[in-house]
Tab-separated table of C-alpha atoms in Angstrom:
chain	number	residue	atom	x	y	z
B	1	UNK	CA	53.403	109.183	154.131
B	2	UNK	CA	57.036	109.787	154.959
B	3	UNK	CA	58.728	107.127	157.086
B	4	UNK	CA	61.789	107.311	159.329
B	5	UNK	CA	63.139	103.957	160.530
B	6	UNK	CA	64.932	104.093	163.893
B	7	UNK	CA	66.897	100.861	164.299
B	8	UNK	CA	69.825	98.932	165.783
B	9	UNK	CA	70.356	96.862	162.693
B	10	UNK	CA	70.587	93.142	163.286
B	11	UNK	CA	69.011	90.542	161.026
B	12	UNK	CA	65.391	91.270	162.005
B	13	UNK	CA	65.883	95.032	161.525
B	14	UNK	CA	67.350	94.203	158.115
B	15	UNK	CA	64.211	92.239	157.285
B	16	UNK	CA	62.069	95.213	158.337
B	17	UNK	CA	64.062	97.590	156.122
B	18	UNK	CA	63.914	95.206	153.165
B	19	UNK	CA	60.133	94.855	153.562
B	20	UNK	CA	59.593	98.610	153.786
B	21	UNK	CA	61.713	99.392	150.731
B	22	UNK	CA	60.101	96.620	148.703
B	23	UNK	CA	56.652	97.976	149.602
B	24	UNK	CA	57.102	101.723	149.082
B	25	UNK	CA	55.612	102.083	145.632
B	26	UNK	CA	52.728	99.658	146.034
B	27	UNK	CA	51.640	100.939	149.438
B	28	UNK	CA	52.226	104.648	148.844
B	29	UNK	CA	54.839	105.732	151.376
B	30	UNK	CA	58.481	106.764	151.256
B	31	UNK	CA	61.334	105.839	153.583
B	32	UNK	CA	63.079	109.201	153.827
B	33	UNK	CA	65.778	108.352	156.403
B	34	UNK	CA	67.195	105.644	158.649
B	35	UNK	CA	68.523	106.546	162.088
B	36	UNK	CA	70.684	104.209	164.126
B	37	UNK	CA	71.080	103.651	167.846
B	38	UNK	CA	72.952	101.449	170.304
B	39	UNK	CA	71.060	98.189	170.875
B	40	UNK	CA	71.647	94.807	169.223
B	41	UNK	CA	75.176	96.078	168.680
B	42	UNK	CA	77.008	99.365	169.159
B	43	UNK	CA	75.910	102.293	167.045
B	44	UNK	CA	78.996	101.980	164.819
B	45	UNK	CA	77.988	98.457	163.764
B	46	UNK	CA	74.351	99.473	163.522
B	47	UNK	CA	75.333	102.141	160.979
B	48	UNK	CA	77.626	99.768	159.111
B	49	UNK	CA	74.935	97.093	158.902
B	50	UNK	CA	72.338	99.600	157.722
B	51	UNK	CA	74.627	100.747	154.933
B	52	UNK	CA	75.170	97.122	153.884
B	53	UNK	CA	71.402	96.558	153.778
B	54	UNK	CA	70.912	99.637	151.589
B	55	UNK	CA	73.781	98.497	149.377
B	56	UNK	CA	71.980	95.190	148.780
B	57	UNK	CA	68.861	97.104	147.702
B	58	UNK	CA	70.817	99.629	145.645
B	59	UNK	CA	69.240	102.352	147.781
B	60	UNK	CA	72.158	104.565	148.747
B	61	UNK	CA	69.801	107.486	148.124
B	62	UNK	CA	68.371	107.010	151.637
B	63	UNK	CA	70.338	109.039	154.210
B	64	UNK	CA	71.653	107.223	157.278
B	65	UNK	CA	72.296	109.005	160.578
B	66	UNK	CA	74.183	107.802	163.656
B	67	UNK	CA	72.410	108.435	166.948
B	68	UNK	CA	72.834	107.636	170.636
B	69	UNK	CA	75.956	105.647	171.474
B	70	UNK	CA	74.624	104.454	174.823
B	71	UNK	CA	71.417	104.267	176.795
B	72	UNK	CA	70.209	107.115	178.999
B	73	UNK	CA	71.436	105.570	182.266
B	74	UNK	CA	74.522	103.373	182.428
B	75	UNK	CA	73.942	100.132	184.316
B	76	UNK	CA	77.105	98.065	184.854
B	77	UNK	CA	75.028	95.042	185.901
B	78	UNK	CA	72.835	94.993	182.811
B	79	UNK	CA	72.744	91.680	180.957
B	80	UNK	CA	74.076	91.798	177.407
B	81	UNK	CA	72.039	90.044	174.710
B	82	UNK	CA	74.222	88.547	171.964
B	83	UNK	CA	71.674	86.784	169.764
B	84	UNK	CA	72.890	88.891	166.823
B	85	UNK	CA	76.567	88.497	167.712
B	86	UNK	CA	78.920	91.313	168.644
B	87	UNK	CA	78.511	93.053	165.286
B	88	UNK	CA	74.748	92.553	164.823
B	89	UNK	CA	75.227	90.262	161.820
B	90	UNK	CA	76.525	87.127	163.577
B	91	UNK	CA	80.139	87.891	162.603
B	92	UNK	CA	79.463	86.524	159.129
B	93	UNK	CA	80.727	89.366	156.977
B	94	UNK	CA	84.365	90.455	157.056
B	95	UNK	CA	84.531	93.639	159.126
B	96	UNK	CA	87.113	95.001	156.679
B	97	UNK	CA	84.513	94.909	153.892
B	98	UNK	CA	82.794	98.075	154.965
B	99	UNK	CA	80.498	100.203	152.831
B	100	UNK	CA	81.666	103.739	152.291
B	101	UNK	CA	81.178	105.847	155.401
B	102	UNK	CA	80.896	108.812	153.086
B	103	UNK	CA	77.232	107.827	152.963
B	104	UNK	CA	76.764	108.506	156.691
B	105	UNK	CA	75.354	111.957	157.320
B	106	UNK	CA	77.265	114.308	159.604
B	107	UNK	CA	74.164	115.448	161.477
B	108	UNK	CA	73.220	113.569	164.652
B	109	UNK	CA	70.182	111.301	164.272
B	110	UNK	CA	68.138	113.203	166.868
B	111	UNK	CA	68.700	116.514	165.101
B	112	UNK	CA	67.859	114.884	161.772
B	113	UNK	CA	64.541	113.529	163.059
B	114	UNK	CA	63.712	116.967	164.492
B	115	UNK	CA	64.445	118.650	161.154
B	116	UNK	CA	62.386	116.154	159.138
B	117	UNK	CA	59.406	116.646	161.446
B	118	UNK	CA	59.669	120.444	161.351
B	119	UNK	CA	59.834	120.377	157.561
B	120	UNK	CA	56.949	117.885	157.266
B	121	UNK	CA	54.569	118.445	160.204
B	122	UNK	CA	51.909	115.760	160.654
B	123	UNK	CA	53.426	113.666	157.832
B	124	UNK	CA	56.253	111.745	159.531
B	125	UNK	CA	55.739	108.157	160.660
B	126	UNK	CA	58.472	106.757	162.919
B	127	UNK	CA	59.017	102.992	162.909
B	128	UNK	CA	61.153	102.097	165.931
B	129	UNK	CA	62.686	98.619	165.965
B	130	UNK	CA	65.301	99.357	168.638
B	131	UNK	CA	65.693	100.758	172.146
B	132	UNK	CA	63.897	104.107	172.228
B	133	UNK	CA	66.899	106.237	173.227
B	134	UNK	CA	66.901	108.417	170.098
B	135	UNK	CA	63.166	109.105	170.399
B	136	UNK	CA	63.384	109.943	174.113
B	137	UNK	CA	66.278	112.343	173.452
B	138	UNK	CA	64.254	113.944	170.667
B	139	UNK	CA	61.377	114.530	173.077
B	140	UNK	CA	63.560	116.058	175.784
B	141	UNK	CA	65.700	118.209	173.480
B	142	UNK	CA	62.970	119.338	171.079
B	143	UNK	CA	59.556	118.987	172.784
B	144	UNK	CA	57.901	121.278	170.230
B	145	UNK	CA	58.042	118.505	167.611
B	146	UNK	CA	56.136	115.946	169.706
B	147	UNK	CA	52.624	116.928	168.520
B	148	UNK	CA	53.815	117.133	164.903
B	149	UNK	CA	54.527	113.380	164.506
B	150	UNK	CA	51.875	111.472	162.532
B	151	UNK	CA	52.277	108.082	164.239
B	152	UNK	CA	54.799	105.984	166.116
B	153	UNK	CA	55.166	102.218	165.599
B	154	UNK	CA	57.205	100.340	168.208
B	155	UNK	CA	58.531	96.792	168.441
B	156	UNK	CA	59.025	96.176	172.124
B	157	UNK	CA	57.540	95.560	175.524
B	158	UNK	CA	55.322	92.759	176.770
B	159	UNK	CA	51.596	92.804	177.404
B	160	UNK	CA	51.470	89.563	179.420
B	161	UNK	CA	54.595	90.111	181.503
B	162	UNK	CA	56.632	87.562	179.508
B	163	UNK	CA	60.255	88.558	179.030
B	164	UNK	CA	63.032	87.417	176.736
B	165	UNK	CA	66.026	89.033	178.445
B	166	UNK	CA	64.740	88.802	182.028
B	167	UNK	CA	61.656	87.009	183.330
B	168	UNK	CA	59.523	90.111	182.861
B	169	UNK	CA	61.320	92.362	180.376
B	170	UNK	CA	61.629	92.434	176.598
B	171	UNK	CA	65.018	93.354	175.107
B	172	UNK	CA	64.311	96.782	173.555
B	173	UNK	CA	62.581	98.168	176.640
B	174	UNK	CA	65.038	96.468	179.011
B	175	UNK	CA	67.941	98.071	177.134
B	176	UNK	CA	66.669	101.571	177.970
B	177	UNK	CA	63.670	101.544	180.328
B	178	UNK	CA	63.885	105.283	181.020
B	179	UNK	CA	63.697	106.035	177.302
B	180	UNK	CA	60.633	103.804	176.896
B	181	UNK	CA	59.004	105.467	179.915
B	182	UNK	CA	59.585	108.936	178.436
B	183	UNK	CA	58.192	107.956	175.048
B	184	UNK	CA	54.938	106.534	176.410
B	185	UNK	CA	54.508	109.426	178.830
B	186	UNK	CA	55.082	112.218	176.297
B	187	UNK	CA	53.883	111.004	172.879
B	188	UNK	CA	50.849	112.843	171.503
B	189	UNK	CA	50.307	110.905	168.260
B	190	UNK	CA	48.887	107.369	167.924
B	191	UNK	CA	51.277	104.656	169.143
B	192	UNK	CA	51.134	101.097	167.811
B	193	UNK	CA	53.055	98.465	169.756
B	194	UNK	CA	54.012	94.987	168.583
B	195	UNK	CA	55.129	93.351	171.845
B	196	UNK	CA	57.159	90.236	172.516
B	197	UNK	CA	54.395	87.716	173.185
B	198	UNK	CA	52.797	87.692	169.696
B	199	UNK	CA	56.276	86.979	168.286
B	200	UNK	CA	56.373	83.614	170.035
B	201	UNK	CA	52.744	82.501	169.796
B	202	UNK	CA	52.551	78.946	168.457
B	203	UNK	CA	50.247	80.173	165.690
B	204	UNK	CA	52.835	82.618	164.335
B	205	UNK	CA	56.062	80.641	164.773
B	206	UNK	CA	57.429	79.621	161.368
B	207	UNK	CA	59.739	76.637	160.869
B	208	UNK	CA	63.215	77.984	160.152
B	209	UNK	CA	64.368	75.283	157.737
B	210	UNK	CA	61.015	74.364	156.230
B	211	UNK	CA	59.687	77.885	155.590
B	212	UNK	CA	62.413	80.492	156.043
B	213	UNK	CA	65.118	78.612	154.123
B	214	UNK	CA	63.334	76.099	151.880
B	215	UNK	CA	60.539	78.458	150.816
B	216	UNK	CA	61.696	82.076	151.039
B	217	UNK	CA	65.232	81.330	149.799
B	218	UNK	CA	64.191	78.978	147.011
B	219	UNK	CA	64.278	81.636	144.283
B	220	UNK	CA	67.687	83.165	145.166
B	221	UNK	CA	66.297	86.679	145.761
B	222	UNK	CA	68.644	89.441	146.933
B	223	UNK	CA	67.133	89.626	150.431
B	224	UNK	CA	67.526	86.016	151.515
B	225	UNK	CA	70.799	85.679	149.634
B	226	UNK	CA	72.208	88.366	151.933
B	227	UNK	CA	70.513	87.189	155.127
B	228	UNK	CA	70.894	83.393	154.778
B	229	UNK	CA	74.505	83.262	156.059
B	230	UNK	CA	73.609	85.554	158.990
B	231	UNK	CA	70.465	83.741	160.056
B	232	UNK	CA	71.912	80.255	159.667
B	233	UNK	CA	74.368	81.259	162.401
B	234	UNK	CA	71.860	83.172	164.547
B	235	UNK	CA	69.257	80.396	164.409
B	236	UNK	CA	71.641	77.478	164.768
B	237	UNK	CA	69.894	75.008	167.064
B	238	UNK	CA	66.571	76.832	166.754
B	239	UNK	CA	63.562	75.201	165.102
B	240	UNK	CA	61.418	78.331	164.695
B	241	UNK	CA	62.028	81.672	163.007
B	242	UNK	CA	60.738	84.809	164.778
B	243	UNK	CA	61.660	88.053	162.968
B	244	UNK	CA	60.176	90.454	165.532
B	245	UNK	CA	60.997	93.726	163.773
B	246	UNK	CA	59.601	92.366	160.537
B	247	UNK	CA	56.270	91.661	162.247
B	248	UNK	CA	56.052	95.329	163.224
B	249	UNK	CA	57.013	96.591	159.763
B	250	UNK	CA	54.426	94.431	158.035
B	251	UNK	CA	51.630	95.558	160.384
B	252	UNK	CA	52.449	99.130	159.340
B	253	UNK	CA	52.665	98.318	155.632
B	254	UNK	CA	49.661	96.021	155.541
B	255	UNK	CA	47.433	96.666	158.607
B	256	UNK	CA	44.780	94.277	157.281
B	257	UNK	CA	47.026	91.519	158.584
B	258	UNK	CA	46.154	92.463	162.181
B	259	UNK	CA	43.538	90.101	163.609
B	260	UNK	CA	43.334	91.396	167.180
B	261	UNK	CA	44.427	94.566	168.945
B	262	UNK	CA	43.455	96.524	172.064
B	263	UNK	CA	43.848	100.076	173.284
B	264	UNK	CA	45.414	100.579	176.707
B	265	UNK	CA	47.203	103.172	178.766
B	266	UNK	CA	50.818	102.029	178.995
B	267	UNK	CA	53.647	103.005	181.281
B	268	UNK	CA	57.011	101.365	181.965
B	269	UNK	CA	58.089	99.988	185.323
B	270	UNK	CA	61.405	101.546	186.385
B	271	UNK	CA	61.929	100.502	189.994
B	272	UNK	CA	60.732	96.903	190.338
B	273	UNK	CA	63.239	94.411	191.685
B	274	UNK	CA	62.021	91.730	189.294
B	275	UNK	CA	59.935	93.789	186.868
B	276	UNK	CA	62.121	96.697	185.768
B	277	UNK	CA	61.334	97.584	182.117
B	278	UNK	CA	58.054	95.650	182.125
B	279	UNK	CA	55.222	97.242	180.157
B	280	UNK	CA	52.406	98.031	182.604
B	281	UNK	CA	48.841	98.388	181.298
B	282	UNK	CA	45.948	100.089	183.029
B	283	UNK	CA	43.443	97.231	183.032
B	284	UNK	CA	41.245	99.226	185.396
B	285	UNK	CA	40.727	101.784	182.629
B	286	UNK	CA	41.425	104.690	184.991
B	287	UNK	CA	43.532	106.507	182.401
B	288	UNK	CA	42.911	107.353	178.784
B	289	UNK	CA	44.532	104.850	176.387
B	290	UNK	CA	47.807	106.055	174.889
B	291	UNK	CA	48.655	103.076	172.679
B	292	UNK	CA	47.254	100.265	170.568
B	293	UNK	CA	48.733	96.867	171.355
B	294	UNK	CA	48.809	94.409	168.459
B	295	UNK	CA	48.038	91.001	169.904
B	296	UNK	CA	47.536	88.712	166.931
B	297	UNK	CA	48.195	88.668	163.196
B	298	UNK	CA	47.009	86.464	160.348
B	299	UNK	CA	49.958	84.104	159.969
B	300	UNK	CA	48.993	82.761	156.551
B	301	UNK	CA	48.592	86.256	155.097
B	302	UNK	CA	51.890	87.204	156.720
B	303	UNK	CA	53.649	84.266	155.029
B	304	UNK	CA	52.069	85.188	151.725
B	305	UNK	CA	53.239	88.762	152.152
B	306	UNK	CA	56.773	87.546	152.857
B	307	UNK	CA	56.738	85.524	149.656
B	308	UNK	CA	55.778	88.676	147.782
B	309	UNK	CA	58.554	90.642	149.484
B	310	UNK	CA	61.018	87.949	148.359
B	311	UNK	CA	59.792	88.156	144.748
B	312	UNK	CA	57.828	84.923	144.716
B	313	UNK	CA	54.676	84.829	142.624
B	314	UNK	CA	51.561	85.103	144.782
B	315	UNK	CA	47.921	85.162	143.733
B	316	UNK	CA	46.984	88.056	145.984
B	317	UNK	CA	48.075	89.753	149.194
């Protein structure tokens, strides 16, 4: 399989990219491109952070494309989420220490995704860990490619109405509700959604100090060495670690980790006073399902997989 990662690189996107690149050979897929979008930070910082992540992995062979600089509809009253800081990496790394922008492709991300799909019909998997602006623009500009996508994996939304940026909206969908609505309305391939609620289930929450730092960072691997300074700032005052985008990436890499999922027809609320951007499911089963919602993963297997990603010795995955 050929994978395109569409991201707004903050620390959890970085984890997702690290996991995917670490897993390519063993799990028989290739990350062929990374496209960036406005989300956790502006698209400029998203590109910069992505290049830094690839630099850590010595993977400058992967092309990086800049995409949408803003969401489809400008909302001056929209709340800004700053969990990742203004630059997406908690302001830890000196902004003057930039990777070479010669590595950024000149083509716009949306055009790049279109070209990859046209050249590889029915082979491209898109892993979206950001607001869905680039994907929605792809659908509206180049609708002929929609049925040629193999599968779409999305971190976002909420299947129980629990929000993290408003009472009823998850960050990625809240950032661009119209884009999310377009994607669920128009996609023809299988969609897999890892929503907000499984990220904060008590069974999946991992102690930040006890597991993330004391276990994963104990062998001084390149991934945690890079991310430790960022996450120690981002998670200051937090007891649990919840790398949402990493959850999605690992369910793609290693689907056996999924313990419970359900198929539903999904649409996105656009007009609700209190529920704008909420993921709405057809519990009455009046419409054909258009997505699989991942509701639970095997936490112990997930932890074991993370140890493997971070070059710890594990008995089996």
